[in-house]
């Protein structure tokens, strides 16, 4: 494996997922890791799950997988997310629910890369938005690279640290990733990389977001892919899901 595609937060948006897989096929990238939240919010959770499990080498569980399989956990969600979780639970087949229960929380790809949905340290569902969040999260990172999703915002955090020694927020740099630009991952540093969301981007760009990690050249490249947002919105509305979930797809927020 030299090029690994990193996808996350598909959220039942089959139109976006298919567009990303098509692009990966065109790029000749076969290895894919998925960072969870395959379901929740969107209208086609079962078909997304089938496609992800067929194509991805590793899939970890997200907080929406947790809430779909354990209703008690959905009580901490906001009302719109909770309605979508209940809708998702009703619409999935038993075999899908069983698949969700079997997903691991953490996965490793080779010796240098770990993958988790939210953060390797602290409460499940914690977010890595800022250098201070990343500094805390690095305490749980033994590998050169830790892949996370959950925020729906692409990000790259670099720590001036090679081992398990504590990382201060002032030692962490946070850079913005632009579409198509490769960030170089320097030796002697550790990284937390977020590919953004395939199915519900929240950084103001409605295009599907994913990353490619090259473990020979040690680069991480962000990609944005156009997909049929209008069709995804129609499917969301026809499923009877809250209107706000359709609206946010149009603006990427
Ligand atoms: Zn999510």
PDB file of C-alpha atoms and ligand atoms in Angstrom:
ATOM      1  CA  UNK A   1       0.000   0.000   0.000  1.00  0.00           C
ATOM      2  CA  UNK A   2       1.432   3.366  -0.952  1.00  0.00           C
ATOM      3  CA  UNK A   3      -1.681   5.415  -1.649  1.00  0.00           C
ATOM      4  CA  UNK A   4      -4.518   5.106   0.830  1.00  0.00           C
ATOM      5  CA  UNK A   5      -7.796   6.921   0.286  1.00  0.00           C
ATOM      6  CA  UNK A   6      -9.341   8.280   3.488  1.00  0.00           C
ATOM      7  CA  UNK A   7     -13.103   8.819   3.596  1.00  0.00           C
ATOM      8  CA  UNK A   8     -15.360   9.762   6.502  1.00  0.00           C
ATOM      9  CA  UNK A   9     -18.826  10.972   7.496  1.00  0.00           C
ATOM     10  CA  UNK A  10     -20.795   9.681   4.534  1.00  0.00           C
ATOM     11  CA  UNK A  11     -24.053   9.989   6.462  1.00  0.00           C
ATOM     12  CA  UNK A  12     -26.286   8.040   4.111  1.00  0.00           C
ATOM     13  CA  UNK A  13     -25.498  10.265   1.127  1.00  0.00           C
ATOM     14  CA  UNK A  14     -25.180   7.688  -1.654  1.00  0.00           C
ATOM     15  CA  UNK A  15     -24.851  10.311  -4.413  1.00  0.00           C
ATOM     16  CA  UNK A  16     -21.757  11.777  -2.763  1.00  0.00           C
ATOM     17  CA  UNK A  17     -20.269   8.375  -1.914  1.00  0.00           C
ATOM     18  CA  UNK A  18     -20.649   7.063  -5.460  1.00  0.00           C
ATOM     19  CA  UNK A  19     -19.011  10.190  -6.886  1.00  0.00           C
ATOM     20  CA  UNK A  20     -16.023   9.778  -4.572  1.00  0.00           C
ATOM     21  CA  UNK A  21     -15.612   6.054  -5.329  1.00  0.00           C
ATOM     22  CA  UNK A  22     -15.804   6.795  -9.051  1.00  0.00           C
ATOM     23  CA  UNK A  23     -13.049   9.388  -8.678  1.00  0.00           C
ATOM     24  CA  UNK A  24     -10.889   6.948  -6.678  1.00  0.00           C
ATOM     25  CA  UNK A  25     -11.349   4.320  -9.384  1.00  0.00           C
ATOM     26  CA  UNK A  26     -10.249   6.881 -11.995  1.00  0.00           C
ATOM     27  CA  UNK A  27      -7.190   7.693  -9.864  1.00  0.00           C
ATOM     28  CA  UNK A  28      -6.343   3.978  -9.629  1.00  0.00           C
ATOM     29  CA  UNK A  29      -6.556   3.955  -5.822  1.00  0.00           C
ATOM     30  CA  UNK A  30      -7.846   0.677  -4.462  1.00  0.00           C
ATOM     31  CA  UNK A  31      -7.110   0.873  -0.754  1.00  0.00           C
ATOM     32  CA  UNK A  32      -9.702   2.844   1.205  1.00  0.00           C
ATOM     33  CA  UNK A  33     -10.095   3.389   4.927  1.00  0.00           C
ATOM     34  CA  UNK A  34     -13.416   4.738   6.258  1.00  0.00           C
ATOM     35  CA  UNK A  35     -13.495   6.698   9.521  1.00  0.00           C
ATOM     36  CA  UNK A  36     -17.139   6.066  10.407  1.00  0.00           C
ATOM     37  CA  UNK A  37     -20.529   7.799  10.422  1.00  0.00           C
ATOM     38  CA  UNK A  38     -21.514   5.899   7.293  1.00  0.00           C
ATOM     39  CA  UNK A  39     -25.130   6.298   8.445  1.00  0.00           C
ATOM     40  CA  UNK A  40     -27.223   9.013  10.107  1.00  0.00           C
ATOM     41  CA  UNK A  41     -28.747  12.211   8.609  1.00  0.00           C
ATOM     42  CA  UNK A  42     -29.027  10.902   5.026  1.00  0.00           C
ATOM     43  CA  UNK A  43     -31.636   8.853   3.165  1.00  0.00           C
ATOM     44  CA  UNK A  44     -29.655   5.793   2.000  1.00  0.00           C
ATOM     45  CA  UNK A  45     -27.810   4.358   5.007  1.00  0.00           C
ATOM     46  CA  UNK A  46     -28.119   0.688   4.027  1.00  0.00           C
ATOM     47  CA  UNK A  47     -26.822   1.136   0.483  1.00  0.00           C
ATOM     48  CA  UNK A  48     -23.966   3.306   1.731  1.00  0.00           C
ATOM     49  CA  UNK A  49     -23.049   0.670   4.302  1.00  0.00           C
ATOM     50  CA  UNK A  50     -23.080  -2.128   1.709  1.00  0.00           C
ATOM     51  CA  UNK A  51     -20.838  -0.110  -0.633  1.00  0.00           C
ATOM     52  CA  UNK A  52     -18.425   0.958   2.120  1.00  0.00           C
ATOM     53  CA  UNK A  53     -18.050  -2.595   3.441  1.00  0.00           C
ATOM     54  CA  UNK A  54     -17.489  -3.896  -0.076  1.00  0.00           C
ATOM     55  CA  UNK A  55     -14.839  -1.333  -1.005  1.00  0.00           C
ATOM     56  CA  UNK A  56     -13.001  -0.374   2.182  1.00  0.00           C
ATOM     57  CA  UNK A  57     -10.090  -2.204   3.719  1.00  0.00           C
ATOM     58  CA  UNK A  58     -10.925  -0.898   7.185  1.00  0.00           C
ATOM     59  CA  UNK A  59     -14.049   0.737   8.611  1.00  0.00           C
ATOM     60  CA  UNK A  60     -14.252   2.129  12.149  1.00  0.00           C
ATOM     61  CA  UNK A  61     -17.462   3.011  13.988  1.00  0.00           C
ATOM     62  CA  UNK A  62     -18.675   6.546  14.457  1.00  0.00           C
ATOM     63  CA  UNK A  63     -20.985   8.106  17.021  1.00  0.00           C
ATOM     64  CA  UNK A  64     -23.940   7.747  14.626  1.00  0.00           C
ATOM     65  CA  UNK A  65     -23.258   3.998  14.383  1.00  0.00           C
ATOM     66  CA  UNK A  66     -23.212   3.951  18.196  1.00  0.00           C
ATOM     67  CA  UNK A  67     -26.517   5.803  18.447  1.00  0.00           C
ATOM     68  CA  UNK A  68     -28.265   3.680  15.817  1.00  0.00           C
ATOM     69  CA  UNK A  69     -27.323   0.453  17.568  1.00  0.00           C
ATOM     70  CA  UNK A  70     -27.808   1.731  21.142  1.00  0.00           C
ATOM     71  CA  UNK A  71     -30.852   4.047  21.464  1.00  0.00           C
ATOM     72  CA  UNK A  72     -29.710   5.308  24.901  1.00  0.00           C
ATOM     73  CA  UNK A  73     -26.779   7.075  23.224  1.00  0.00           C
ATOM     74  CA  UNK A  74     -29.074   9.040  20.900  1.00  0.00           C
ATOM     75  CA  UNK A  75     -30.466  11.001  23.847  1.00  0.00           C
ATOM     76  CA  UNK A  76     -27.398  13.269  23.782  1.00  0.00           C
ATOM     77  CA  UNK A  77     -28.033  14.225  20.120  1.00  0.00           C
ATOM     78  CA  UNK A  78     -29.817  17.417  19.097  1.00  0.00           C
ATOM     79  CA  UNK A  79     -33.498  16.964  18.059  1.00  0.00           C
ATOM     80  CA  UNK A  80     -32.812  16.924  14.294  1.00  0.00           C
ATOM     81  CA  UNK A  81     -29.979  14.400  14.597  1.00  0.00           C
ATOM     82  CA  UNK A  82     -32.085  12.289  16.947  1.00  0.00           C
ATOM     83  CA  UNK A  83     -34.991  12.216  14.522  1.00  0.00           C
ATOM     84  CA  UNK A  84     -32.609  11.140  11.770  1.00  0.00           C
ATOM     85  CA  UNK A  85     -31.111   8.419  13.981  1.00  0.00           C
ATOM     86  CA  UNK A  86     -34.583   7.029  14.721  1.00  0.00           C
ATOM     87  CA  UNK A  87     -35.454   7.138  11.022  1.00  0.00           C
ATOM     88  CA  UNK A  88     -32.161   5.361  10.206  1.00  0.00           C
ATOM     89  CA  UNK A  89     -32.745   2.635  12.777  1.00  0.00           C
ATOM     90  CA  UNK A  90     -36.192   1.930  11.343  1.00  0.00           C
ATOM     91  CA  UNK A  91     -34.974   1.841   7.757  1.00  0.00           C
ATOM     92  CA  UNK A  92     -31.957  -0.453   8.198  1.00  0.00           C
ATOM     93  CA  UNK A  93     -32.255  -4.222   7.851  1.00  0.00           C
ATOM     94  CA  UNK A  94     -31.268  -6.515  10.718  1.00  0.00           C
ATOM     95  CA  UNK A  95     -28.129  -7.528   8.834  1.00  0.00           C
ATOM     96  CA  UNK A  96     -27.103  -3.857   8.610  1.00  0.00           C
ATOM     97  CA  UNK A  97     -27.574  -3.352  12.340  1.00  0.00           C
ATOM     98  CA  UNK A  98     -25.519  -6.468  12.986  1.00  0.00           C
ATOM     99  CA  UNK A  99     -22.748  -5.144  10.700  1.00  0.00           C
ATOM    100  CA  UNK A 100     -22.735  -1.837  12.573  1.00  0.00           C
ATOM    101  CA  UNK A 101     -22.382  -3.618  15.911  1.00  0.00           C
ATOM    102  CA  UNK A 102     -19.302  -5.453  14.640  1.00  0.00           C
ATOM    103  CA  UNK A 103     -17.377  -2.347  13.564  1.00  0.00           C
ATOM    104  CA  UNK A 104     -14.246  -1.684  15.650  1.00  0.00           C
ATOM    105  CA  UNK A 105     -13.642   1.671  17.313  1.00  0.00           C
ATOM    106  CA  UNK A 106      -9.981   1.751  16.294  1.00  0.00           C
ATOM    107  CA  UNK A 107      -8.028   0.329  13.359  1.00  0.00           C
ATOM    108  CA  UNK A 108      -4.430   0.290  12.199  1.00  0.00           C
ATOM    109  CA  UNK A 109      -3.220   0.405   8.617  1.00  0.00           C
ATOM    110  CA  UNK A 110       0.336  -0.935   8.656  1.00  0.00           C
ATOM    111  CA  UNK A 111       2.674   0.229  11.432  1.00  0.00           C
ATOM    112  CA  UNK A 112       2.472   3.980  10.866  1.00  0.00           C
ATOM    113  CA  UNK A 113      -1.220   4.799  10.602  1.00  0.00           C
ATOM    114  CA  UNK A 114      -4.068   4.559  13.090  1.00  0.00           C
ATOM    115  CA  UNK A 115      -7.701   5.384  12.351  1.00  0.00           C
ATOM    116  CA  UNK A 116     -10.482   6.474  14.709  1.00  0.00           C
ATOM    117  CA  UNK A 117     -13.705   8.404  14.188  1.00  0.00           C
ATOM    118  CA  UNK A 118     -13.411  11.184  16.754  1.00  0.00           C
ATOM    119  CA  UNK A 119     -10.369  11.359  19.049  1.00  0.00           C
ATOM    120  CA  UNK A 120      -8.026   8.760  20.548  1.00  0.00           C
ATOM    121  CA  UNK A 121      -8.131  10.442  23.982  1.00  0.00           C
ATOM    122  CA  UNK A 122     -10.967  11.586  26.183  1.00  0.00           C
ATOM    123  CA  UNK A 123     -14.692  11.053  26.000  1.00  0.00           C
ATOM    124  CA  UNK A 124     -16.136   9.280  23.005  1.00  0.00           C
ATOM    125  CA  UNK A 125     -17.506  11.951  20.710  1.00  0.00           C
ATOM    126  CA  UNK A 126     -14.850  14.568  21.526  1.00  0.00           C
ATOM    127  CA  UNK A 127     -13.862  16.883  18.664  1.00  0.00           C
ATOM    128  CA  UNK A 128     -10.426  17.843  17.347  1.00  0.00           C
ATOM    129  CA  UNK A 129     -10.990  21.383  16.021  1.00  0.00           C
ATOM    130  CA  UNK A 130      -8.123  23.366  17.522  1.00  0.00           C
ATOM    131  CA  UNK A 131      -4.426  22.883  18.365  1.00  0.00           C
ATOM    132  CA  UNK A 132      -5.353  22.488  22.056  1.00  0.00           C
ATOM    133  CA  UNK A 133      -7.725  19.601  21.164  1.00  0.00           C
ATOM    134  CA  UNK A 134      -5.004  18.065  19.024  1.00  0.00           C
ATOM    135  CA  UNK A 135      -2.397  18.417  21.789  1.00  0.00           C
ATOM    136  CA  UNK A 136      -4.644  16.341  24.065  1.00  0.00           C
ATOM    137  CA  UNK A 137      -5.382  13.847  21.299  1.00  0.00           C
ATOM    138  CA  UNK A 138      -1.702  13.276  20.515  1.00  0.00           C
ATOM    139  CA  UNK A 139      -1.348  11.606  23.940  1.00  0.00           C
ATOM    140  CA  UNK A 140      -3.238   8.668  22.444  1.00  0.00           C
ATOM    141  CA  UNK A 141      -1.233   8.525  19.229  1.00  0.00           C
ATOM    142  CA  UNK A 142       1.682   6.080  18.997  1.00  0.00           C
ATOM    143  CA  UNK A 143       1.930   6.140  15.236  1.00  0.00           C
ATOM    144  CA  UNK A 144       3.283   8.701  12.814  1.00  0.00           C
ATOM    145  CA  UNK A 145      -0.223   9.459  11.559  1.00  0.00           C
ATOM    146  CA  UNK A 146      -3.647   9.378  13.215  1.00  0.00           C
ATOM    147  CA  UNK A 147      -6.653   9.716  10.910  1.00  0.00           C
ATOM    148  CA  UNK A 148      -9.806  11.270  12.392  1.00  0.00           C
ATOM    149  CA  UNK A 149     -13.157  12.507  11.066  1.00  0.00           C
ATOM    150  CA  UNK A 150     -16.212  13.650  13.076  1.00  0.00           C
ATOM    151  CA  UNK A 151     -15.845  17.446  12.662  1.00  0.00           C
ATOM    152  CA  UNK A 152     -16.746  17.341   8.932  1.00  0.00           C
ATOM    153  CA  UNK A 153     -13.983  19.941   8.426  1.00  0.00           C
ATOM    154  CA  UNK A 154     -10.714  18.967   6.710  1.00  0.00           C
ATOM    155  CA  UNK A 155      -7.621  19.648   8.808  1.00  0.00           C
ATOM    156  CA  UNK A 156      -3.984  18.801   9.322  1.00  0.00           C
ATOM    157  CA  UNK A 157      -2.344  19.069  12.756  1.00  0.00           C
ATOM    158  CA  UNK A 158       1.419  18.673  13.063  1.00  0.00           C
ATOM    159  CA  UNK A 159       3.202  18.063  16.377  1.00  0.00           C
ATOM    160  CA  UNK A 160       6.885  18.558  17.003  1.00  0.00           C
ATOM    161  CA  UNK A 161       7.141  15.224  18.733  1.00  0.00           C
ATOM    162  CA  UNK A 162       8.148  11.726  17.761  1.00  0.00           C
ATOM    163  CA  UNK A 163       7.163   9.706  20.790  1.00  0.00           C
ATOM    164  CA  UNK A 164       4.654   9.668  23.619  1.00  0.00           C
ATOM    165  CA  UNK A 165       6.038  12.719  25.402  1.00  0.00           C
ATOM    166  CA  UNK A 166       3.350  15.310  26.215  1.00  0.00           C
ATOM    167  CA  UNK A 167       2.529  17.743  23.450  1.00  0.00           C
ATOM    168  CA  UNK A 168       1.699  21.368  24.294  1.00  0.00           C
ATOM    169  CA  UNK A 169      -0.837  23.289  22.223  1.00  0.00           C
ATOM    170  CA  UNK A 170       1.959  25.708  21.306  1.00  0.00           C
ATOM    171  CA  UNK A 171       3.853  22.782  19.723  1.00  0.00           C
ATOM    172  CA  UNK A 172       0.961  21.998  17.368  1.00  0.00           C
ATOM    173  CA  UNK A 173       0.471  23.739  14.042  1.00  0.00           C
ATOM    174  CA  UNK A 174      -2.817  23.638  12.213  1.00  0.00           C
ATOM    175  CA  UNK A 175      -2.889  24.159   8.456  1.00  0.00           C
ATOM    176  CA  UNK A 176      -5.689  24.557   5.975  1.00  0.00           C
ATOM    177  CA  UNK A 177      -5.866  22.072   3.154  1.00  0.00           C
ATOM    178  CA  UNK A 178      -6.765  23.290  -0.318  1.00  0.00           C
ATOM    179  CA  UNK A 179      -8.278  21.108  -3.009  1.00  0.00           C
ATOM    180  CA  UNK A 180      -5.548  19.161  -4.813  1.00  0.00           C
ATOM    181  CA  UNK A 181      -2.620  20.502  -2.778  1.00  0.00           C
ATOM    182  CA  UNK A 182      -0.319  17.897  -1.182  1.00  0.00           C
ATOM    183  CA  UNK A 183       0.898  18.554   2.359  1.00  0.00           C
ATOM    184  CA  UNK A 184       4.323  17.046   3.056  1.00  0.00           C
ATOM    185  CA  UNK A 185       4.503  14.968   6.238  1.00  0.00           C
ATOM    186  CA  UNK A 186       7.974  15.538   7.646  1.00  0.00           C
ATOM    187  CA  UNK A 187       9.967  12.869   9.416  1.00  0.00           C
ATOM    188  CA  UNK A 188      10.367  13.372  13.159  1.00  0.00           C
ATOM    189  CA  UNK A 189       6.842  14.798  13.427  1.00  0.00           C
ATOM    190  CA  UNK A 190       3.445  13.312  14.170  1.00  0.00           C
ATOM    191  CA  UNK A 191       0.197  14.164  12.425  1.00  0.00           C
ATOM    192  CA  UNK A 192      -3.549  14.142  12.993  1.00  0.00           C
ATOM    193  CA  UNK A 193      -5.248  14.280   9.591  1.00  0.00           C
ATOM    194  CA  UNK A 194      -8.942  14.882   8.905  1.00  0.00           C
ATOM    195  CA  UNK A 195     -10.242  14.314   5.347  1.00  0.00           C
ATOM    196  CA  UNK A 196     -13.493  16.265   5.897  1.00  0.00           C
ATOM    197  CA  UNK A 197     -16.895  14.753   5.127  1.00  0.00           C
ATOM    198  CA  UNK A 198     -18.038  12.885   2.032  1.00  0.00           C
ATOM    199  CA  UNK A 199     -21.737  13.277   2.667  1.00  0.00           C
ATOM    200  CA  UNK A 200     -22.237  16.432   4.737  1.00  0.00           C
ATOM    201  CA  UNK A 201     -19.326  18.922   4.461  1.00  0.00           C
ATOM    202  CA  UNK A 202     -19.398  21.770   6.991  1.00  0.00           C
ATOM    203  CA  UNK A 203     -16.612  24.052   5.789  1.00  0.00           C
ATOM    204  CA  UNK A 204     -18.696  26.107   3.374  1.00  0.00           C
ATOM    205  CA  UNK A 205     -17.789  23.997   0.323  1.00  0.00           C
ATOM    206  CA  UNK A 206     -20.654  21.659  -0.593  1.00  0.00           C
ATOM    207  CA  UNK A 207     -18.476  19.328  -2.670  1.00  0.00           C
ATOM    208  CA  UNK A 208     -17.700  15.884  -1.219  1.00  0.00           C
ATOM    209  CA  UNK A 209     -14.369  15.858   0.612  1.00  0.00           C
ATOM    210  CA  UNK A 210     -11.800  13.059   0.932  1.00  0.00           C
ATOM    211  CA  UNK A 211      -8.057  12.624   1.422  1.00  0.00           C
ATOM    212  CA  UNK A 212      -5.258  10.547  -0.070  1.00  0.00           C
ATOM    213  CA  UNK A 213      -2.351   9.528   2.158  1.00  0.00           C
ATOM    214  CA  UNK A 214       0.791   8.526   0.256  1.00  0.00           C
ATOM    215  CA  UNK A 215       2.980   6.465   2.589  1.00  0.00           C
ATOM    216  CA  UNK A 216       5.914   6.264   0.155  1.00  0.00           C
ATOM    217  CA  UNK A 217       6.264   9.989  -0.453  1.00  0.00           C
ATOM    218  CA  UNK A 218       4.616  10.848   2.892  1.00  0.00           C
ATOM    219  CA  UNK A 219       2.112  13.359   1.643  1.00  0.00           C
ATOM    220  CA  UNK A 220      -1.549  13.985   2.413  1.00  0.00           C
ATOM    221  CA  UNK A 221      -3.693  15.470  -0.334  1.00  0.00           C
ATOM    222  CA  UNK A 222      -7.216  16.787   0.039  1.00  0.00           C
ATOM    223  CA  UNK A 223      -9.661  16.352  -2.823  1.00  0.00           C
ATOM    224  CA  UNK A 224     -13.092  17.873  -3.400  1.00  0.00           C
ATOM    225  CA  UNK A 225     -15.524  16.176  -5.757  1.00  0.00           C
ATOM    226  CA  UNK A 226     -18.654  17.619  -7.324  1.00  0.00           C
ATOM    227  CA  UNK A 227     -21.716  15.425  -7.037  1.00  0.00           C
ATOM    228  CA  UNK A 228     -25.443  15.770  -7.718  1.00  0.00           C
ATOM    229  CA  UNK A 229     -26.373  17.767  -4.607  1.00  0.00           C
ATOM    230  CA  UNK A 230     -29.896  18.416  -5.917  1.00  0.00           C
ATOM    231  CA  UNK A 231     -30.582  14.684  -6.267  1.00  0.00           C
ATOM    232  CA  UNK A 232     -29.242  14.061  -2.743  1.00  0.00           C
ATOM    233  CA  UNK A 233     -31.473  16.840  -1.425  1.00  0.00           C
ATOM    234  CA  UNK A 234     -34.539  15.414  -3.203  1.00  0.00           C
ATOM    235  CA  UNK A 235     -33.849  11.948  -1.779  1.00  0.00           C
ATOM    236  CA  UNK A 236     -33.509  13.459   1.715  1.00  0.00           C
ATOM    237  CA  UNK A 237     -36.838  15.285   1.389  1.00  0.00           C
ATOM    238  CA  UNK A 238     -38.651  12.298  -0.123  1.00  0.00           C
ATOM    239  CA  UNK A 239     -37.512  10.141   2.785  1.00  0.00           C
ATOM    240  CA  UNK A 240     -39.319  12.522   5.157  1.00  0.00           C
ATOM    241  CA  UNK A 241     -36.110  13.545   6.954  1.00  0.00           C
ATOM    242  CA  UNK A 242     -35.940  17.062   8.511  1.00  0.00           C
ATOM    243  CA  UNK A 243     -35.742  19.826   5.873  1.00  0.00           C
ATOM    244  CA  UNK A 244     -32.659  21.351   7.491  1.00  0.00           C
ATOM    245  CA  UNK A 245     -30.676  18.235   6.573  1.00  0.00           C
ATOM    246  CA  UNK A 246     -31.461  18.817   2.904  1.00  0.00           C
ATOM    247  CA  UNK A 247     -30.751  22.564   3.106  1.00  0.00           C
ATOM    248  CA  UNK A 248     -27.306  22.211   4.657  1.00  0.00           C
ATOM    249  CA  UNK A 249     -26.114  20.006   1.762  1.00  0.00           C
ATOM    250  CA  UNK A 250     -26.584  22.951  -0.598  1.00  0.00           C
ATOM    251  CA  UNK A 251     -24.314  25.270   1.375  1.00  0.00           C
ATOM    252  CA  UNK A 252     -21.841  22.817   2.897  1.00  0.00           C
ATOM    253  CA  UNK A 253     -22.562  23.798   6.463  1.00  0.00           C
TER     254      UNK A 253
HETATM  255 ZN1  LIG B   1     -20.421  12.801  11.307  1.00  0.00          ZN
END
